[in-house]
Coordinates of C-alpha atoms in Angstrom, one line a residue:
X1 CA 0.1 0.1 0.1
X2 CA 1.6 3.4 -1.2
X3 CA 2.7 5.6 1.7
X4 CA 0.2 8.6 0.8
X5 CA -2.8 6.0 0.3
X6 CA -1.9 4.5 3.7
X7 CA -1.7 7.8 5.5
X8 CA -4.9 9.0 4.0
X9 CA -6.6 5.8 5.0
X10 CA -5.4 6.0 8.6
X11 CA -6.4 9.6 8.8
X12 CA -10.0 8.7 7.7
X13 CA -10.3 6.0 10.1
X14 CA -9.1 8.1 12.7
X15 CA -11.8 10.5 12.2
X16 CA -14.2 8.0 12.3
X17 CA -12.9 6.4 15.5
X18 CA -12.8 10.0 17.2
X19 CA -16.7 10.4 17.2
X20 CA -19.9 8.6 17.5
X21 CA -20.9 9.1 14.0
X22 CA -19.5 11.4 11.2
X23 CA -20.4 11.8 7.5
X24 CA -17.9 11.8 4.6
X25 CA -18.5 15.5 3.9
X26 CA -17.4 16.1 7.4
X27 CA -14.4 13.9 7.2
X28 CA -13.3 15.7 3.8
X29 CA -13.8 19.4 5.3
X30 CA -11.8 18.0 8.6
X31 CA -8.9 16.5 6.8
X32 CA -8.7 18.7 3.7
X33 CA -9.3 15.8 1.2
X34 CA -11.4 15.6 -1.9
X35 CA -14.7 13.8 -1.6
X36 CA -13.8 11.3 -3.9
X37 CA -10.7 10.3 -2.1
X38 CA -12.8 10.1 1.2
X39 CA -15.3 8.0 -0.6
X40 CA -12.5 5.6 -1.9
X41 CA -11.1 5.4 1.5
X42 CA -14.4 4.7 3.3
X43 CA -15.3 2.0 0.7
X44 CA -11.8 0.3 1.7
X45 CA -12.6 0.6 5.3
X46 CA -16.0 -0.8 4.7
X47 CA -15.0 -3.8 2.6
X48 CA -12.1 -4.5 5.4
X49 CA -15.3 -4.8 7.9
X50 CA -13.9 -1.9 10.0
X51 CA -16.6 0.7 9.4
X52 CA -20.3 0.5 9.2
X53 CA -23.1 2.8 8.3
X54 CA -25.1 4.0 11.8
X55 CA -28.1 6.0 10.6
X56 CA -28.3 9.3 8.9
X57 CA -27.3 12.8 9.7
X58 CA -29.9 15.6 9.4
X59 CA -30.5 16.6 5.8
X60 CA -29.7 20.1 4.6
X61 CA -32.0 19.9 1.7
X62 CA -31.0 16.9 -0.1
X63 CA -30.6 13.4 0.7
X64 CA -29.4 12.7 4.2
X65 CA -25.9 11.8 4.4
X66 CA -25.1 8.6 6.0
X67 CA -23.4 8.3 9.4
X68 CA -20.1 6.2 9.8
X69 CA -18.9 4.6 12.9
X70 CA -16.3 1.9 13.7
X71 CA -17.5 -1.5 13.8
X72 CA -16.8 -1.8 17.5
X73 CA -18.1 -5.3 17.8
X74 CA -15.6 -6.7 15.3
X75 CA -13.1 -7.8 17.6
X76 CA -12.1 -7.8 21.6
X77 CA -9.1 -6.3 23.2
X78 CA -7.6 -7.8 26.3
X79 CA -6.3 -5.4 28.8
X80 CA -4.0 -6.7 31.9
X81 CA -3.0 -4.1 34.5
X82 CA -0.5 -5.9 37.0
X83 CA 0.4 -4.0 40.0
X84 CA 2.7 -4.9 43.0
X85 CA -0.1 -6.3 45.2
X86 CA -3.2 -6.6 42.8
X87 CA -4.1 -7.1 39.0
X88 CA -7.0 -6.1 36.8
X89 CA -8.0 -8.1 33.8
X90 CA -10.7 -7.2 31.2
X91 CA -12.1 -7.3 27.6
X92 CA -13.0 -4.1 25.8
X93 CA -14.3 -3.4 22.2
X94 CA -12.6 -1.8 19.4
X95 CA -13.5 1.6 20.8
X96 CA -11.9 0.9 23.9
X97 CA -15.1 0.4 26.0
X98 CA -14.4 -2.1 28.7
X99 CA -17.3 -4.7 28.6
X100 CA -16.2 -7.1 31.4
X101 CA -13.6 -7.2 33.9
X102 CA -12.3 -8.8 37.1
X103 CA -9.9 -7.7 39.9
X104 CA -8.1 -9.8 42.5
X105 CA -4.9 -9.6 45.0
X106 CA -1.7 -10.9 43.7
X107 CA 2.0 -10.5 44.7
X108 CA 4.3 -9.8 41.8
X109 CA 7.2 -11.1 43.5
X110 CA 5.6 -14.7 43.0
X111 CA 7.1 -14.5 39.7
X112 CA 6.1 -14.3 35.9
X113 CA 4.7 -18.0 35.8
X114 CA 2.4 -17.5 38.8
X115 CA 1.1 -14.0 37.7
X116 CA 0.8 -14.3 34.1
X117 CA -0.7 -17.9 34.5
X118 CA -3.2 -16.4 36.6
X119 CA -3.9 -13.6 33.9
X120 CA -4.3 -16.2 31.2
X121 CA -6.9 -17.9 33.3
X122 CA -8.7 -15.0 34.1
X123 CA -8.9 -13.8 30.5
X124 CA -9.8 -17.3 29.4
X125 CA -12.7 -17.4 31.9
X126 CA -14.0 -13.8 30.7
X127 CA -13.9 -15.1 27.0
X128 CA -15.6 -18.4 27.6
X129 CA -18.4 -16.3 29.7
X130 CA -19.4 -14.6 26.2
X131 CA -21.7 -15.7 23.7
X132 CA -20.1 -16.2 20.4
X133 CA -17.0 -13.7 21.3
X134 CA -15.4 -12.0 18.3
X135 CA -11.6 -12.8 17.8
X136 CA -9.2 -11.2 20.0
X137 CA -7.3 -8.4 18.4
X138 CA -4.5 -7.7 20.8
X139 CA -3.3 -7.8 24.4
X140 CA -2.1 -5.0 26.5
X141 CA 0.0 -5.5 29.7
X142 CA 1.2 -2.8 32.4
X143 CA 3.9 -4.3 34.7
X144 CA 5.4 -2.4 37.9
X145 CA 8.7 -1.9 36.7
X146 CA 11.1 -0.9 33.5
X147 CA 10.1 -2.1 30.3
X148 CA 12.3 -2.2 27.0
X149 CA 9.3 -1.4 24.9
X150 CA 10.5 -2.6 21.6
X151 CA 10.7 -6.2 23.1
X152 CA 8.1 -6.0 25.6
X153 CA 10.5 -7.4 28.3
X154 CA 11.1 -6.2 31.8
X155 CA 14.6 -5.0 32.4
X156 CA 16.0 -5.6 35.9
X157 CA 12.7 -4.6 37.6
X158 CA 13.3 -3.7 41.4
X159 CA 10.1 -5.3 42.9
X160 CA 9.7 -8.0 40.4
X161 CA 12.2 -10.9 41.2
X162 CA 12.3 -13.4 38.2
X163 CA 10.7 -11.2 35.8
X164 CA 14.2 -9.7 34.4
X165 CA 14.1 -10.5 30.6
X166 CA 11.0 -12.6 30.7
X167 CA 9.3 -13.1 27.2
X168 CA 5.9 -11.7 28.2
X169 CA 5.0 -11.0 24.7
X170 CA 5.9 -14.4 23.3
X171 CA 3.9 -16.1 26.2
X172 CA 0.8 -14.3 25.7
X173 CA 1.0 -14.2 21.9
X174 CA 1.4 -17.9 21.8
X175 CA -1.7 -18.2 24.3
X176 CA -4.1 -16.1 22.4
X177 CA -2.8 -16.1 18.8
X178 CA -2.7 -12.1 18.9
X179 CA -0.2 -9.5 19.1
X180 CA 1.0 -8.2 22.7
X181 CA 2.4 -5.1 23.9
X182 CA 3.9 -4.7 27.4
X183 CA 4.7 -1.4 29.0
X184 CA 5.4 0.1 32.6
X185 CA 2.4 0.5 34.6
X186 CA 2.7 4.2 34.9
X187 CA 3.0 4.6 31.2
X188 CA -0.1 2.6 30.9
X189 CA -1.9 4.7 33.5
X190 CA -0.8 8.0 31.6
X191 CA -2.4 6.5 28.3
X192 CA -5.4 5.6 30.2
X193 CA -5.8 9.0 31.5
X194 CA -5.2 10.5 28.2
X195 CA -7.8 8.4 26.2
X196 CA -10.4 8.3 28.8
X197 CA -10.3 11.7 30.6
X198 CA -11.6 14.6 28.5
X199 CA -9.7 17.1 30.4
X200 CA -6.2 15.2 29.9
X201 CA -6.9 14.8 26.1
X202 CA -7.7 18.5 25.7
X203 CA -4.5 19.3 27.3
X204 CA -2.1 16.9 25.4
X205 CA 0.8 17.7 27.6
X206 CA 0.6 15.9 30.8
X207 CA 2.6 14.2 33.6
X208 CA 0.8 11.3 35.4
X209 CA 2.5 10.6 38.8
X210 CA 1.9 7.5 40.7
X211 CA 2.6 7.3 44.3
X212 CA 2.1 4.0 45.8
X213 CA 4.4 1.1 46.6
X214 CA 6.7 3.1 44.3
X215 CA 6.9 6.2 42.5
X216 CA 6.9 6.7 39.0
X217 CA 5.9 9.0 36.3
X218 CA 4.4 8.9 32.7
X219 CA 5.0 11.5 30.3
X220 CA 2.6 12.7 27.5
X221 CA 3.7 15.2 25.0
X222 CA 1.4 16.3 22.2
X223 CA -1.0 13.6 22.9
X224 CA 1.6 10.7 22.7
X225 CA 3.4 8.9 25.5
X226 CA 7.0 9.7 25.6
X227 CA 9.0 6.7 26.5
X228 CA 12.5 7.5 25.5
X229 CA 15.0 5.6 23.6
X230 CA 15.0 2.6 25.7
X231 CA 11.5 2.8 27.3
X232 CA 12.4 4.0 30.7
X233 CA 11.7 7.7 30.5
X234 CA 9.7 9.0 33.8
X235 CA 11.6 6.9 36.4
X236 CA 11.4 9.4 39.0
X237 CA 11.2 7.3 41.7
X238 CA 14.9 6.7 41.6
X239 CA 16.1 10.5 41.3
X240 CA 18.4 11.2 44.0
X241 CA 17.1 13.5 47.0
X242 CA 19.5 15.0 49.7
X243 CA 16.9 14.1 52.6
X244 CA 17.6 10.4 51.5
X245 CA 21.4 10.1 51.4
X246 CA 21.5 7.5 54.0
X247 CA 18.7 5.3 53.0
X248 CA 19.3 2.5 51.0
X249 CA 16.6 2.0 48.1
X250 CA 15.3 -1.5 47.0
X251 CA 17.0 -0.7 43.6
X252 CA 20.5 -0.9 45.6
X253 CA 21.2 2.7 45.4
X254 CA 21.0 5.2 48.2
X255 CA 19.1 8.2 48.2
X256 CA 16.2 7.7 46.0
X257 CA 12.9 9.5 46.3
X258 CA 11.1 6.3 46.5
X259 CA 13.0 5.1 49.6
X260 CA 11.8 7.9 51.7
X261 CA 8.4 8.8 50.1
X262 CA 7.0 5.8 48.6
X263 CA 4.4 3.4 50.3
X264 CA 6.8 1.2 51.9
X265 CA 8.8 4.1 53.4
X266 CA 5.7 5.6 54.9
X267 CA 4.7 2.3 56.4
X268 CA 8.2 2.0 57.9
X269 CA 8.0 5.5 59.3
X270 CA 4.7 4.8 60.7
X271 CA 6.1 1.8 62.5
X272 CA 8.9 4.0 64.0
X273 CA 6.4 6.4 65.2
X274 CA 4.3 3.7 66.8
X275 CA 7.1 2.1 68.6
X276 CA 8.9 5.1 69.6
X277 CA 5.6 6.3 71.3
X278 CA 5.1 9.4 68.9
X279 CA 1.9 8.4 67.5
X280 CA -0.8 6.6 70.0
X281 CA -3.1 5.9 67.1
X282 CA -0.5 4.1 64.9
X283 CA 0.6 2.1 68.2
X284 CA -2.9 1.2 68.5
X285 CA -3.0 -0.2 64.9
X286 CA 0.3 -2.0 65.2
X287 CA -0.8 -3.6 68.3
X288 CA -4.3 -4.8 66.8
X289 CA -2.5 -6.0 63.3
X290 CA 1.0 -6.6 64.1
X291 CA 2.1 -4.5 61.0
X292 CA 1.5 -1.1 59.4
X293 CA 0.7 0.1 56.0
X294 CA 0.9 3.5 54.2
X295 CA -2.9 3.2 54.3
X296 CA -2.7 3.1 58.3
X297 CA -0.6 6.2 58.2
X298 CA -3.1 8.1 56.4
X299 CA -6.0 6.8 58.6
X300 CA -4.0 8.0 61.4
X301 CA -3.7 11.4 59.8
X302 CA -7.3 11.5 59.0
X303 CA -8.0 10.9 62.7
X304 CA -6.2 14.0 63.3
X305 CA -2.6 12.3 64.6
X306 CA -0.1 15.2 64.1
X307 CA 2.8 12.7 63.7
X308 CA 1.1 10.9 60.9
X309 CA 0.3 14.0 59.2
X310 CA 3.8 15.3 59.6
X311 CA 4.9 12.1 57.6
X312 CA 2.8 12.6 54.7
X313 CA 3.3 16.2 54.5
X314 CA 7.2 15.6 54.3
X315 CA 6.6 13.1 51.8
X316 CA 4.2 15.4 49.9
X317 CA 7.1 17.9 50.0
X318 CA 9.9 15.7 48.6
X319 CA 7.6 14.5 45.8
X320 CA 6.7 18.1 45.0
X321 CA 10.2 19.2 45.1
X322 CA 11.1 16.8 42.5
X323 CA 7.9 17.4 40.3
X324 CA 8.8 21.1 40.5
X325 CA 11.9 20.3 38.5
X326 CA 10.0 18.4 36.0
X327 CA 7.4 21.0 35.7
X328 CA 9.9 23.8 34.9
X329 CA 11.6 21.5 32.6
X330 CA 8.7 19.8 30.8
X331 CA 6.1 22.8 31.2
X332 CA 2.9 20.4 31.2
X333 CA -0.5 21.6 31.3
X334 CA -1.7 19.0 33.7
X335 CA -0.1 16.8 36.4
X336 CA -2.5 13.9 37.3
X337 CA -1.8 12.2 40.7
X338 CA -2.5 8.6 41.1
X339 CA -1.8 5.7 43.3
X340 CA -3.0 4.4 46.7
X341 CA -1.0 7.1 48.8
X342 CA -2.6 9.9 46.7
X343 CA -6.4 8.5 46.8
X344 CA -6.1 7.7 50.6
X345 CA -6.3 11.3 51.6
X346 CA -5.6 14.9 50.9
X347 CA -2.5 15.4 52.8
X348 CA 0.1 14.2 50.3
X349 CA -1.9 16.1 47.5
X350 CA -2.0 19.4 49.5
X351 CA 1.8 19.2 50.3
X352 CA 2.6 18.2 46.5
X353 CA 0.5 21.3 45.2
X354 CA 2.3 23.9 47.6
X355 CA 5.8 22.5 46.9
X356 CA 5.3 22.4 43.0
X357 CA 3.7 25.9 42.9
X358 CA 6.4 27.3 45.3
X359 CA 9.3 25.9 43.7
X360 CA 8.5 25.9 39.8
X361 CA 9.1 28.8 37.4
X362 CA 6.1 31.0 37.5
X363 CA 5.5 30.8 33.9
X364 CA 5.5 26.9 34.2
X365 CA 2.7 27.0 36.6
X366 CA 0.7 30.1 35.1
X367 CA -2.1 27.7 33.9
X368 CA -0.8 24.5 35.5
X369 CA -3.5 22.0 37.2
X370 CA -2.4 19.4 39.6
X371 CA -5.5 17.1 40.1
X372 CA -5.9 13.5 41.6
X373 CA -6.7 11.0 38.6
X374 CA -10.6 11.1 38.0
X375 CA -10.4 7.4 36.8
X376 CA -8.8 5.9 39.9
X377 CA -8.0 2.2 39.3
X378 CA -9.8 2.1 36.1
X379 CA -7.0 4.3 34.3
X380 CA -4.5 1.1 34.3
X381 CA -7.1 -1.3 32.2
X382 CA -8.3 1.7 30.1
X383 CA -4.3 2.3 29.2
X384 CA -3.6 -1.5 28.7
X385 CA -6.6 -1.7 26.0
X386 CA -5.6 1.6 24.3
X387 CA -1.8 0.5 24.3
X388 CA -3.3 -2.3 21.7
X389 CA -5.6 0.1 20.0
X390 CA -3.0 2.9 19.4
X391 CA -0.6 0.5 17.7
X392 CA -3.0 -1.7 15.7
X393 CA -4.4 1.3 14.3
X394 CA -1.3 3.2 13.8
X395 CA 0.1 4.2 10.2
X396 CA 2.9 1.6 10.7
X397 CA 1.0 -1.2 11.8
X398 CA -2.4 -1.1 9.9
X399 CA -1.0 -2.2 6.5
X400 CA 0.5 -5.3 8.1
X401 CA -2.8 -6.8 8.7
X402 CA -5.5 -5.0 6.8
X403 CA -5.7 -7.3 4.1
X404 CA -6.1 -10.1 6.7
X405 CA -9.2 -8.3 8.0
X406 CA -7.8 -8.1 11.8
X407 CA -4.5 -8.6 13.7
X408 CA -6.0 -11.6 15.0
X409 CA -3.7 -14.7 14.3
X410 CA -1.0 -12.4 13.5
X411 CA 1.0 -11.9 16.7
X412 CA 4.1 -10.7 14.4
X413 CA 2.4 -7.3 14.0
X414 CA 3.5 -6.3 17.3
X415 CA 7.1 -7.5 17.0
X416 CA 7.6 -6.2 13.4
X417 CA 10.5 -3.7 13.0
X418 CA 8.7 -0.5 12.2
X419 CA 9.5 3.0 13.3
X420 CA 7.2 4.1 15.9
X421 CA 7.0 7.6 17.6
X422 CA 8.8 7.7 21.0

């Protein structure tokens, strides 16, 4: 397929995918293409089973023009969002709308055979529960560690023993006969926010910061996730901070932000407060449970415990100071905060906001908004689904499967050597 024709076909398909219904005249006007060219591209997409007529638009005096939409039910997309302590698995249609999902606790340190085996089982159960399901077009997976995006393999992930270099793509491709893409969980969260949150889509340039067991950031520039050359852009959790210069991080280095402001660090500090008598509330919780989590520290802060509030405020200031540098350097329009530590209460959020606005360049914060994620846990599954959709419908990938009718049965579509935007 010639490059110009491919670009035109993809552009027409994108225009149809972008709305609930659009006419050929609207597409031609929007893209600056001739009506004949648009009609040819639409006919090609209809012939491939990707586009269908869906009613008619209001008439302007002549025959009412037909509305076109993506045939969402032509295929399914599987999404797997793997966190440190939990996993979400779901199936979506070709618009990205999640049709069915299941969530359950897991321990990522159990290793890939256990965790991926469970994901495969859950996806199979969801597929078997559907009446005459369409083919699976692809599988998108987010994991809580660095991923070499070109190969979809984790690289030395600190909290994922046994996962280093594991062939996730090859395993899932063999199981479901479809292309597979794997990315760092925060990139997947950022993509989910971008595709499912209208405010994020309108901005186009944003940072998604997850503060949970670990700390990471996903960067979106011009409406695209920026992964860097090897896929590790945004790994802010292991940026060195002066306040942590004596604390050993789980990555093996000393002084990482995550080591003093992540969920494990908050739990450790909470235990110190409880055992030292500085926090009666945390001492009570520790005595009742035998251990403490970051959520317990937040709960104590909500009950008015000053020591717990001070711990959360310090963590927020440390994270905010690092983000202030990123905000001045990158100048996003929106910073989205997610993860269990943020969603558990407002104490960390308030401290982050104060630190970023105080320490960033005035111009960088003139229109900046810092908000908690509106999607919460749903962002990960949404991002995993759109990781597939963005790739299968891209100019580089579409020609690889269009003649076949779908990417189902063509796992090589994901691993083909094509130039994709970073």
